[in-house]
CSV table of C-alpha atoms in Angstrom, one decimal:
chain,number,residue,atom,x,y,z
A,1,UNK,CA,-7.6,18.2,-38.9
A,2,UNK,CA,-7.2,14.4,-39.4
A,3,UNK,CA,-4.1,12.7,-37.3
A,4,UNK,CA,-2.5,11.9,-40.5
A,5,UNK,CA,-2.2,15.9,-41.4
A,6,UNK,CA,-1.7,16.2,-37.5
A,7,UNK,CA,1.8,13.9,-37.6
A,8,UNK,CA,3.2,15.5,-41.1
A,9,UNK,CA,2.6,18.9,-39.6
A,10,UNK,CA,5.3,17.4,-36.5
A,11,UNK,CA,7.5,16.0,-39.0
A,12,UNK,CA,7.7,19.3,-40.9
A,13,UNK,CA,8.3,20.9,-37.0
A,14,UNK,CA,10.9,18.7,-36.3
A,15,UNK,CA,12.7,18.5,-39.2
A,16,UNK,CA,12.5,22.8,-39.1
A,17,UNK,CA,14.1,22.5,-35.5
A,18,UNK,CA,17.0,19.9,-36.7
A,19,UNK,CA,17.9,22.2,-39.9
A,20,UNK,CA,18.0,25.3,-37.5
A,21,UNK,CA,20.3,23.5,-35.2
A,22,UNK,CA,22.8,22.3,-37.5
A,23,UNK,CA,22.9,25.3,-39.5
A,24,UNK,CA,23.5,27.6,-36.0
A,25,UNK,CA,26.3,25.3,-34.9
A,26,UNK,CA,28.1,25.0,-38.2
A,27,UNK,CA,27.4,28.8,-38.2
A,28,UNK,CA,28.9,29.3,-35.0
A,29,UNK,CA,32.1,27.1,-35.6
A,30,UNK,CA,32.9,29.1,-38.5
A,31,UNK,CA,32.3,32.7,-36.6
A,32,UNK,CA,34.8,31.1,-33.8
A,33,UNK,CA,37.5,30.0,-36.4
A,34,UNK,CA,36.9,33.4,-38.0
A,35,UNK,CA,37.8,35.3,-35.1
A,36,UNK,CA,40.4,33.4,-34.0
A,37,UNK,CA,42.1,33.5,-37.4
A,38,UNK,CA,41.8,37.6,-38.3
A,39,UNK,CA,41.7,38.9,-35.0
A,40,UNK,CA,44.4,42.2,-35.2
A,41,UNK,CA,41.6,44.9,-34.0
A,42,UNK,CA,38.1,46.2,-33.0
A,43,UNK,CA,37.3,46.4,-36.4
A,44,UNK,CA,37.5,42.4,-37.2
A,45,UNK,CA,35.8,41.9,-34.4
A,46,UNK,CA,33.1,44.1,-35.4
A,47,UNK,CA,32.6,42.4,-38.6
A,48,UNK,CA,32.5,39.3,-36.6
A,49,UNK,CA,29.6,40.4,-34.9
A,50,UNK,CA,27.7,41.7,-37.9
A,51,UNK,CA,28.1,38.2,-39.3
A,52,UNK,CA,26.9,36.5,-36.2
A,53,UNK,CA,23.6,39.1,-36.2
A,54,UNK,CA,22.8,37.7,-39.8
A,55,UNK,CA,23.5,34.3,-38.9
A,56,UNK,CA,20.8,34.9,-36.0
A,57,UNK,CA,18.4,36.0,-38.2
A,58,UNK,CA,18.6,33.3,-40.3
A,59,UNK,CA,17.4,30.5,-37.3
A,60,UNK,CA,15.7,32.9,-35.9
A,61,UNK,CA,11.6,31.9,-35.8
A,62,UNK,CA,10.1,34.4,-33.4
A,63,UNK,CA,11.1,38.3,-33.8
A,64,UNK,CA,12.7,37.4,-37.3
A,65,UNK,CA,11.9,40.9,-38.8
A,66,UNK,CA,13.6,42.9,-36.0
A,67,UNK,CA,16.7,40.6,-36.3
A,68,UNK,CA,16.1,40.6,-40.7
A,69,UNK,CA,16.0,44.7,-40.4
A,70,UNK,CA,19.3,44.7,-37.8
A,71,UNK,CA,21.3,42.6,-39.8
A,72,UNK,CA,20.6,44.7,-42.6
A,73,UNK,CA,20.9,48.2,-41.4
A,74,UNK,CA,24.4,46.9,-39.1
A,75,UNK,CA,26.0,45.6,-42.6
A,76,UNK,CA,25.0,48.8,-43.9
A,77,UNK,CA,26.4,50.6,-41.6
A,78,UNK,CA,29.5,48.8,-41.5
A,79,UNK,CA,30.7,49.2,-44.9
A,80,UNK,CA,29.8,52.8,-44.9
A,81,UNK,CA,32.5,52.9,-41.6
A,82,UNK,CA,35.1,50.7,-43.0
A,83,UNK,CA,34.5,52.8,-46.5
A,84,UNK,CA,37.2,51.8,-49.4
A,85,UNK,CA,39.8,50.7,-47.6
A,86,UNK,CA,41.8,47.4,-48.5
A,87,UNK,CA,40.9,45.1,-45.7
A,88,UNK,CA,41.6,41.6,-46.8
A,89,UNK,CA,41.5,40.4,-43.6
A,90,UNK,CA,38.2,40.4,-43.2
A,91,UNK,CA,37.1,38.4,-46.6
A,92,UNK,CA,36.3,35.4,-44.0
A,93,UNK,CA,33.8,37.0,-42.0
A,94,UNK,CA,32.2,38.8,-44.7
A,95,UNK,CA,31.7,36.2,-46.6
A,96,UNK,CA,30.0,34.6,-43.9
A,97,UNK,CA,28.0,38.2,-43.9
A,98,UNK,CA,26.9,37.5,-47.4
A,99,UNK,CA,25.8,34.1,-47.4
A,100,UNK,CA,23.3,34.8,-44.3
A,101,UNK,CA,21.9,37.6,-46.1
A,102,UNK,CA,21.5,36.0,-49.5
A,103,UNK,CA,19.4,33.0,-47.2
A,104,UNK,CA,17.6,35.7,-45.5
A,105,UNK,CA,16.9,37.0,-48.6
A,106,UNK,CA,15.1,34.1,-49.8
A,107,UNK,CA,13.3,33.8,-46.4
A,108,UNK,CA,12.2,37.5,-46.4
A,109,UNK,CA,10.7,36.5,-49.9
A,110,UNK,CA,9.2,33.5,-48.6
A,111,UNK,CA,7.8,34.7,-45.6
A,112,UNK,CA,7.9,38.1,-44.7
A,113,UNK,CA,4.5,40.0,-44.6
A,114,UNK,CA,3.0,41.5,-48.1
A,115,UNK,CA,3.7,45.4,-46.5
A,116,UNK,CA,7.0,44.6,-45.6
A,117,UNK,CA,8.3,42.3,-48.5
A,118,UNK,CA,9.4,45.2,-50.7
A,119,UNK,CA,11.1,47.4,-48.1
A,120,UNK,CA,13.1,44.3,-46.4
A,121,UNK,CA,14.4,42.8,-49.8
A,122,UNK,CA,15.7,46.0,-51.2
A,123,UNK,CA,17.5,46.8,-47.4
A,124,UNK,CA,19.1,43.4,-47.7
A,125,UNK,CA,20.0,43.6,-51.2
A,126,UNK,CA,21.5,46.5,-50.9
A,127,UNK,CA,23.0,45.5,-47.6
A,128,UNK,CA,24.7,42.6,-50.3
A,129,UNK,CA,25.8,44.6,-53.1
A,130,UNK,CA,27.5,47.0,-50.9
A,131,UNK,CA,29.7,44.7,-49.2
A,132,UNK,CA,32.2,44.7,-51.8
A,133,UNK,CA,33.3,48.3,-50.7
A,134,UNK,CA,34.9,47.4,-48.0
A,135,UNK,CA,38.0,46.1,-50.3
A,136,UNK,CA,38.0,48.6,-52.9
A,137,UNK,CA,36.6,50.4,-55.5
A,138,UNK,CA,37.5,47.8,-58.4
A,139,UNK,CA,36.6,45.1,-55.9
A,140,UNK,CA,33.4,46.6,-56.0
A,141,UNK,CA,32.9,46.4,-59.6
A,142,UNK,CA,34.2,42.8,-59.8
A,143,UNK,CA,32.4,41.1,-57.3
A,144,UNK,CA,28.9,43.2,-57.9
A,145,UNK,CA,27.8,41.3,-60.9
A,146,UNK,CA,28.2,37.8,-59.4
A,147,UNK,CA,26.4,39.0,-56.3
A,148,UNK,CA,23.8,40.6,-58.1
A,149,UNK,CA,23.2,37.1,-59.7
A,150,UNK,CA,23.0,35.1,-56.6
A,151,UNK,CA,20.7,37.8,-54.9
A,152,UNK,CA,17.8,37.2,-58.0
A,153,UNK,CA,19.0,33.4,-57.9
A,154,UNK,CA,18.0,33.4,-53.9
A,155,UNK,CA,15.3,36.1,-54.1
A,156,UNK,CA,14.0,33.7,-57.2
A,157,UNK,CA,13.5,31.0,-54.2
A,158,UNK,CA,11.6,32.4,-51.6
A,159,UNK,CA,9.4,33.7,-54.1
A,160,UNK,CA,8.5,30.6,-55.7
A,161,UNK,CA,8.1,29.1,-52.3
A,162,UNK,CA,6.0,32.0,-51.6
A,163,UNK,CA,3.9,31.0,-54.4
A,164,UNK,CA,3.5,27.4,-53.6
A,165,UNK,CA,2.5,28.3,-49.9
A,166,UNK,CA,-0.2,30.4,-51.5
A,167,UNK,CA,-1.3,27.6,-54.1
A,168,UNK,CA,-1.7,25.3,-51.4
A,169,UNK,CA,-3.5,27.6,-49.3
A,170,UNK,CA,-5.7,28.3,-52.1
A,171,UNK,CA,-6.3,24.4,-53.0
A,172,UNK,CA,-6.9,23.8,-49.1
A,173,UNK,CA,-9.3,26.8,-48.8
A,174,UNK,CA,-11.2,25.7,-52.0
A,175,UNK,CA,-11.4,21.9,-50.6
A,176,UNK,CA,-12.7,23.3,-47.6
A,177,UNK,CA,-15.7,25.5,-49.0
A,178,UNK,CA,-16.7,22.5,-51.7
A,179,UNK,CA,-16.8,20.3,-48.8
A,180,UNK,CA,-19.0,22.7,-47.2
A,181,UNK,CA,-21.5,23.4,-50.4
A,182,UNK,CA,-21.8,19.9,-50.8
A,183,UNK,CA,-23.0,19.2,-47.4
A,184,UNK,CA,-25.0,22.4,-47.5
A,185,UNK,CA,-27.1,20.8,-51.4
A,186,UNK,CA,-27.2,17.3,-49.1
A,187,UNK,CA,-29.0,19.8,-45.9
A,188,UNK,CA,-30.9,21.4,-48.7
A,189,UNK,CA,-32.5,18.1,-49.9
A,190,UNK,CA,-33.1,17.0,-46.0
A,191,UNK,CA,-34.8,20.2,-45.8
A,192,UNK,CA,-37.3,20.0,-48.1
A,193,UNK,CA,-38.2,16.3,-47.8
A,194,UNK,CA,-39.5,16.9,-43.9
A,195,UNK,CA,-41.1,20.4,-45.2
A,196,UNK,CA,-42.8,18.2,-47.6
A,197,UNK,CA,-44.0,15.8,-44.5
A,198,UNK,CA,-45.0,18.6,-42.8
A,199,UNK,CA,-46.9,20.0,-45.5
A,200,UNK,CA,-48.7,17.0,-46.3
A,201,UNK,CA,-49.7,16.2,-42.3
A,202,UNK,CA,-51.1,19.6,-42.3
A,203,UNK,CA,-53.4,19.1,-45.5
A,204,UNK,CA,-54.1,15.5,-43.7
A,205,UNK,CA,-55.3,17.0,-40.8
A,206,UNK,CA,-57.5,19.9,-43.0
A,207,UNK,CA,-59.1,17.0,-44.8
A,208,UNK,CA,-59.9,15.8,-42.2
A,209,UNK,CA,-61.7,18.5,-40.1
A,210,UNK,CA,-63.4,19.6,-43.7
A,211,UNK,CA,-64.8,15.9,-44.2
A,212,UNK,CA,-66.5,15.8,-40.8
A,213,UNK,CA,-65.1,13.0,-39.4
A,214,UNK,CA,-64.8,12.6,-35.8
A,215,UNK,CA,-60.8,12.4,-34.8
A,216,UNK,CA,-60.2,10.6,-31.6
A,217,UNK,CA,-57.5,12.1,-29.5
A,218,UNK,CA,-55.2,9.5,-30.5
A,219,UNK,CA,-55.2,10.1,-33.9
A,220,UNK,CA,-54.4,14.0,-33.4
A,221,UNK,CA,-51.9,13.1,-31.2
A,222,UNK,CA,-50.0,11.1,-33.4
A,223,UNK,CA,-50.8,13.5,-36.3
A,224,UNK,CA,-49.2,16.4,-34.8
A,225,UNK,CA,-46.7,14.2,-33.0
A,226,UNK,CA,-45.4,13.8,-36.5
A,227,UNK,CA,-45.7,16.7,-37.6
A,228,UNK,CA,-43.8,18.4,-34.4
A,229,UNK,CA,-41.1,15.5,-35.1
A,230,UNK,CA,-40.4,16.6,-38.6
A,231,UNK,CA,-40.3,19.9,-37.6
A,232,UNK,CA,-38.0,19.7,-35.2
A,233,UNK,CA,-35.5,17.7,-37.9
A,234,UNK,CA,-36.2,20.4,-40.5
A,235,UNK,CA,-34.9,23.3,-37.7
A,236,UNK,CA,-31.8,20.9,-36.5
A,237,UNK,CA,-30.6,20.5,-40.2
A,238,UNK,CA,-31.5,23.8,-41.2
A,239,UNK,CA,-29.3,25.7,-38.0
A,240,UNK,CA,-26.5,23.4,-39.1
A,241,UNK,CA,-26.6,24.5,-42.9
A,242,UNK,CA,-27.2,28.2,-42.0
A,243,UNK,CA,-24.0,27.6,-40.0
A,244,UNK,CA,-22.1,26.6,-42.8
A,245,UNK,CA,-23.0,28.6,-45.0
A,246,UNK,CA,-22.5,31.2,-42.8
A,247,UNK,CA,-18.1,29.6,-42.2
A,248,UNK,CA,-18.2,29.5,-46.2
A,249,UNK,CA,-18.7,32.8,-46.6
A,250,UNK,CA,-16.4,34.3,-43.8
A,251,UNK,CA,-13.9,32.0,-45.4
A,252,UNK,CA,-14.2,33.7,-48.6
A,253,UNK,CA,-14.4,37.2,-47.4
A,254,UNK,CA,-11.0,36.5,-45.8
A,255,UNK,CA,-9.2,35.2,-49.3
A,256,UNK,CA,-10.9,38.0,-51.1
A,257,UNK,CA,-13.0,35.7,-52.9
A,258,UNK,CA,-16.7,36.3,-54.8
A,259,UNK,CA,-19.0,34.3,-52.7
A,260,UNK,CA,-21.8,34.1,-55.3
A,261,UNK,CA,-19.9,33.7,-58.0
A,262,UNK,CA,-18.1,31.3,-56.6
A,263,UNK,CA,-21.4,29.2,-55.9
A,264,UNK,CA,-22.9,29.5,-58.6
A,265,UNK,CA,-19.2,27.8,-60.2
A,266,UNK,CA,-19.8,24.9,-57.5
A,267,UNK,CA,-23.8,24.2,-57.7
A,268,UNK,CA,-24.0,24.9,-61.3
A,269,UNK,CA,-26.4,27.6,-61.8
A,270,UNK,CA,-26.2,31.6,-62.3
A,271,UNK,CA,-25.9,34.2,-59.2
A,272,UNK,CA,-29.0,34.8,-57.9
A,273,UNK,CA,-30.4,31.8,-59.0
A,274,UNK,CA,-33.0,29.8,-56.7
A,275,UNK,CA,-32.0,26.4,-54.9
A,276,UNK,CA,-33.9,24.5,-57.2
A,277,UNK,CA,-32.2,26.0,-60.0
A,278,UNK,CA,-28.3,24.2,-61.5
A,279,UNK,CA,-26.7,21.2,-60.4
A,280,UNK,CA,-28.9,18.3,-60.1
A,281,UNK,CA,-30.2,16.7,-56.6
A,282,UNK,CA,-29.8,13.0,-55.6
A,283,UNK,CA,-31.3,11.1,-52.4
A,284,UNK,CA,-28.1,11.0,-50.0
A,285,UNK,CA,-30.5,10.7,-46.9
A,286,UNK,CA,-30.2,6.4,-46.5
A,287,UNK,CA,-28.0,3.8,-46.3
A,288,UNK,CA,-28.7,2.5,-49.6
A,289,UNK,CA,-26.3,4.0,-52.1
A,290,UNK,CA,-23.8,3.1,-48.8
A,291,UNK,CA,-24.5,-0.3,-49.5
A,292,UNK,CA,-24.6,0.2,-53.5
A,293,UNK,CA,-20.6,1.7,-53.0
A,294,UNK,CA,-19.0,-1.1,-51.5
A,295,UNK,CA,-20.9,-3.9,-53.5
A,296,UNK,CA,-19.4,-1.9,-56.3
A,297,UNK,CA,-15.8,-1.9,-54.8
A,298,UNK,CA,-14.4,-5.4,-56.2
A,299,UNK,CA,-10.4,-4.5,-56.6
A,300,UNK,CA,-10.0,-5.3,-53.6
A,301,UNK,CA,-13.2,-6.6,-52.7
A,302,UNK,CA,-15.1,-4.6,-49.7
A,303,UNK,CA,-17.5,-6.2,-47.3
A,304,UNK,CA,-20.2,-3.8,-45.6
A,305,UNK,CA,-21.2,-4.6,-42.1
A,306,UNK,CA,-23.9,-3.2,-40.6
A,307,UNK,CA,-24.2,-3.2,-36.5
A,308,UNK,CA,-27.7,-4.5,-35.6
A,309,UNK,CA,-28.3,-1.9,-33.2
A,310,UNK,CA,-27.4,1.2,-35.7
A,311,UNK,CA,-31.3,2.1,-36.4
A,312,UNK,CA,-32.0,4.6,-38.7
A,313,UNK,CA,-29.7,7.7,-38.9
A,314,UNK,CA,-30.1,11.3,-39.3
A,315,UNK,CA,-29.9,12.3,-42.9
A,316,UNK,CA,-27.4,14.4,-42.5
A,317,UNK,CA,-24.8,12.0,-40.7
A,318,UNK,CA,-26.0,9.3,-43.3
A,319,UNK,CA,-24.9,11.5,-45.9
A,320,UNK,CA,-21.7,12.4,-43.9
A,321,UNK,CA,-21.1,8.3,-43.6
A,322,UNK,CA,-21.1,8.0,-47.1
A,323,UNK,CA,-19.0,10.0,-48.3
A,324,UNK,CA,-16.0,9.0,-45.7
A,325,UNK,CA,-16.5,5.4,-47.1
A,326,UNK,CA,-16.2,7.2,-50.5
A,327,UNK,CA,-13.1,9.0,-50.0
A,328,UNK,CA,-11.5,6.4,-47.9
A,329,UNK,CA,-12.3,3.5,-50.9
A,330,UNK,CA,-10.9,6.1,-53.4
A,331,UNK,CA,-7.7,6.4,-51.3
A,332,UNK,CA,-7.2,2.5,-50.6
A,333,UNK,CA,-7.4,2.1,-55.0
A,334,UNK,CA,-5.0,4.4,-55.0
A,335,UNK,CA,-2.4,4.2,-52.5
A,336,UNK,CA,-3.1,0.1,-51.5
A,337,UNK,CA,-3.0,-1.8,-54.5
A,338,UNK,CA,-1.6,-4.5,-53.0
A,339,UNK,CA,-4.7,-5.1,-50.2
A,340,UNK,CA,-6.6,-8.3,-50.8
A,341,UNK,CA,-9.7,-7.0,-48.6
A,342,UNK,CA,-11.1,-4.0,-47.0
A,343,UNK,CA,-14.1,-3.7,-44.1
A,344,UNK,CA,-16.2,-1.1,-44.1
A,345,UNK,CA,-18.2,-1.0,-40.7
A,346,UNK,CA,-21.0,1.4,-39.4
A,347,UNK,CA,-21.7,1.0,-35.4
A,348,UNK,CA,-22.9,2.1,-32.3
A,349,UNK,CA,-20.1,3.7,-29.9
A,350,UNK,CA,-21.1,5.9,-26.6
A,351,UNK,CA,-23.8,7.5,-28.0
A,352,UNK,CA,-22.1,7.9,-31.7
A,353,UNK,CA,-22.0,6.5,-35.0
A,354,UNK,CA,-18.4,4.9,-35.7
A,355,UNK,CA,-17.9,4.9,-39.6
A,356,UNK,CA,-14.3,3.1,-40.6
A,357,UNK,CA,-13.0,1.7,-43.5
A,358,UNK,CA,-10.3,-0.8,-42.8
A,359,UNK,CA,-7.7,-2.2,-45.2
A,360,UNK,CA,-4.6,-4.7,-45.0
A,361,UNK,CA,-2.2,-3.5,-47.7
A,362,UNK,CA,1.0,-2.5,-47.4
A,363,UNK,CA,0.4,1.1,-48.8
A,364,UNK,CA,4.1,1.7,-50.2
A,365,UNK,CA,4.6,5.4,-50.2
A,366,UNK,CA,1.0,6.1,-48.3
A,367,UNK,CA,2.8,8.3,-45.5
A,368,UNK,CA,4.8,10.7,-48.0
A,369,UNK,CA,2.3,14.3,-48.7
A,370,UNK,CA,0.3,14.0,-51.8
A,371,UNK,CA,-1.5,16.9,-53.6
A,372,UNK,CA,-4.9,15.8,-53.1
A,373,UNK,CA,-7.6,17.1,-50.7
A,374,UNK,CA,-9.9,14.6,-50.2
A,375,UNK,CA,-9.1,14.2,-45.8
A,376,UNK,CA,-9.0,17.9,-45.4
A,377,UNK,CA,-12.7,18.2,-47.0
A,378,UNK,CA,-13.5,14.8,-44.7
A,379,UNK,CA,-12.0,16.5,-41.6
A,380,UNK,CA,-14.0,19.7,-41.9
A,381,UNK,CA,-17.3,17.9,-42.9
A,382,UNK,CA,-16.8,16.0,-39.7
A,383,UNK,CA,-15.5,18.9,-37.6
A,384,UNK,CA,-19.0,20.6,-38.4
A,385,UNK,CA,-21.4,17.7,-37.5
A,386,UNK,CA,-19.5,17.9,-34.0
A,387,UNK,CA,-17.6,15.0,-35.1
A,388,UNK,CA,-13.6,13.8,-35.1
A,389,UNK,CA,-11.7,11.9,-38.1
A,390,UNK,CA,-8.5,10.0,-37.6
A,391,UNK,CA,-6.6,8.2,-40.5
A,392,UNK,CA,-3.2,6.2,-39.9
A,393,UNK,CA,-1.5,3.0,-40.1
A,394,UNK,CA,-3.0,0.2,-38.3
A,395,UNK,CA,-0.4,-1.6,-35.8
A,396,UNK,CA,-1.4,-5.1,-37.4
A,397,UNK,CA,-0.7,-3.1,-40.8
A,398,UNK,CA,-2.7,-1.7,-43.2
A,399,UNK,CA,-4.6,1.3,-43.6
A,400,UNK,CA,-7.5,3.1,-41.6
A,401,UNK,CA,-10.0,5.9,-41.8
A,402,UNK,CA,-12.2,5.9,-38.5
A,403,UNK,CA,-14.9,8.9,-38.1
A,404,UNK,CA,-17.1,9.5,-35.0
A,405,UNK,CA,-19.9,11.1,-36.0
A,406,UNK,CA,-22.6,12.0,-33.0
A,407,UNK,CA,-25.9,10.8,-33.6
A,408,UNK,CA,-27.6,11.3,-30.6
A,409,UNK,CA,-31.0,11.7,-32.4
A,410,UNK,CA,-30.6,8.4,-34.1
A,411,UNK,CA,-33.8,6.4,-33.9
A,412,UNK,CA,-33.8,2.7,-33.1
């Protein structure tokens, strides 16, 4: 996960934590005044306590299904005790009843497990509906209609949380396996091209023998030095796509999905249908379409540098270096209209390839959650060369992307 995902994730924490604290202490001031204010018997203070359960439930993060199914079954319970009788004393403390169990409502909807969704809504709702009892019989009949309005209106909630939860998991999930197709057509290509090299030393080498001429041991050496060499890339890239492949289609097996349908959707051609076959190839394995992008980024102009010392990278990091600067010159058009340059650097670091793309806009609104994808796809393209992606604010200001892709193999 980028750091930028990373520090929205804390914010969402935190700001969880503070909403559970103030709601518990404005919960608890209310339960004190409460009994305070209608204390005359065991019975008020019983009602108290059911309201205090519900209330518990309600901040509750860990063990919130045992506490959900208390409050439920202990409201239950209590207007069956209490039955018809006229107890307007209580009205305080059940109200306070009520309203947790309308909010735990919407958080059973929202959260609860798919098994137990069905059997914890109906027990709280009609926990809710039977709370009028307690009054009377035409209090009943008054008050259930209005509370049978604000149950759909808070079971309406958690349910359309519910459903954005799952949209987003769904987006996320689908980011994450076109991420991984992508590289896996890019490992494809690599593939092939050092089978080719192979294939072509090893009809060099037959022509050779065939013709008669006399090979010195030099000459064999480096021809099956090169040949050894490309076989070794070919294996390297081909482990890493098998791997892949391999996360894609656990990934889908978990969301229920139809893996070869769902790559045929992605490459373009029909299940069953050979590599070769759908959407179309294009050399990824240089720097040169690099260098192509960021001429082609003029508003705001980008400037590509180079290190010296970078040599020539493995195709499959080269690839992976493009499309971070990609992404990251997507995101400063859209979110940093107001930068007047942006440096795009490739360089050596430890034993790694350092890919960042630097701006010096002001990014108004950069930090809020957006609805795109494009850093979750970069994170796990990263994550599954061995690599690690950070994107934040700089502390001069601006914006930056920084990957650290290892490249060990790299040659000079």
């Amino acid at each position: 996960m980028s750091d930028k995902g990373a520090g929205l994730d804390r914010i969402h924490r935190a700001g969880g934590c503070f909403a559970r604290i103030a709601y518990g202490g404005f919960a608890s001031l209310y339960l004190l005044g409460c009994l305070f204010s209608i204390y005359r018997d065991l019975a008020s203070v019983w009602v108290v306590a059911v309201a205090a359960v519900a209330n518990i439930a309600v901040v509750s993060r860990r063990r919130f299904t045992a506490w959900t199914i208390a409050a439920g079954v202990l409201s239950l319970l209590s207007t069956a005790y209490l039955g018809a009788a006229s107890r307007p004393e209580f009205l305080a403390g059940v109200l306070a009843e009520i309203g947790a169990l309308l909010i735990l409502t919407a958080r059973t909807a929202w959260r609860a497990e798919r098994p137990r969704l069905v059997p914890m809504t109906v027990l709280l709702g009609a926990a809710i509906l039977a709370c009028p009892l307690r009054w009377s019989v035409v209090a009943a009949a008054a008050f259930t209609a209005p509370l049978g309005i604000a149950l759909a209106v808070f079971l309406g909630v958690g349910l359309y949380l519910r459903a954005l939860d799952a949209r987003r998991a769904r987006a996320l999930a689908a980011a994450r396996r076109d991420e991984r197709l992508e590289l896996a057509r890019d490992l494809h290509d690599f593939v092939a091209h050092h089978v080719t090299g192979i294939v072509v030393q090893a009809q060099a080498a037959r022509f050779a023998a065939q013709s008669g001429s006399a090979q010195s041991p030099e000459q064999l050496d480096r021809m099956f030095g090169g040949i050894e060499t490309a076989g070794t890339e070919a294996l390297t890239s081909m482990r890493r796509m098998v791997g892949l492949l391999r996360d894609a289609q656990n990934a889908g097996a978990r969301d229920g999905e139809a893996r070869p349908a769902a790559l045929a959707a992605d490459t373009g051609a029909a299940p069953g249908a050979g590599a070769g076959a759908g959407a179309e190839r294009h050399p990824v394995g240089d720097l040169t379409r690099l260098r192509d992008l960021v001429a082609g980024f003029t508003h705001p102009p980008a400037a590509l540098t180079l290190a010296p010392d970078l040599g020539t990278l493995p195709p499959e990091v080269a690839a992976s270096a493009h499309r971070i600067v990609q992404e990251a010159l997507t995101n400063v058009r859209k979110h940093a209209a107001d930068a007047a340059a942006v440096r795009v650097t490739l360089a050596r670091a430890n034993g790694a390839v350092e890919v960042a793309v630097r701006d010096d806009g002001g990014g108004r609104g950069r930090r809020l959650p957006s609805g795109g994808f494009g850093l979750t796809g970069l994170a796990e393209r990263v994550g599954a060369l061995g690599g690690r992606l950070h994107a934040g604010p700089r502390p001069e200001g601006g914006w930056e992307v920084v990957a650290v892709l290892p490249a060990g193999d790299a040659k000079p």
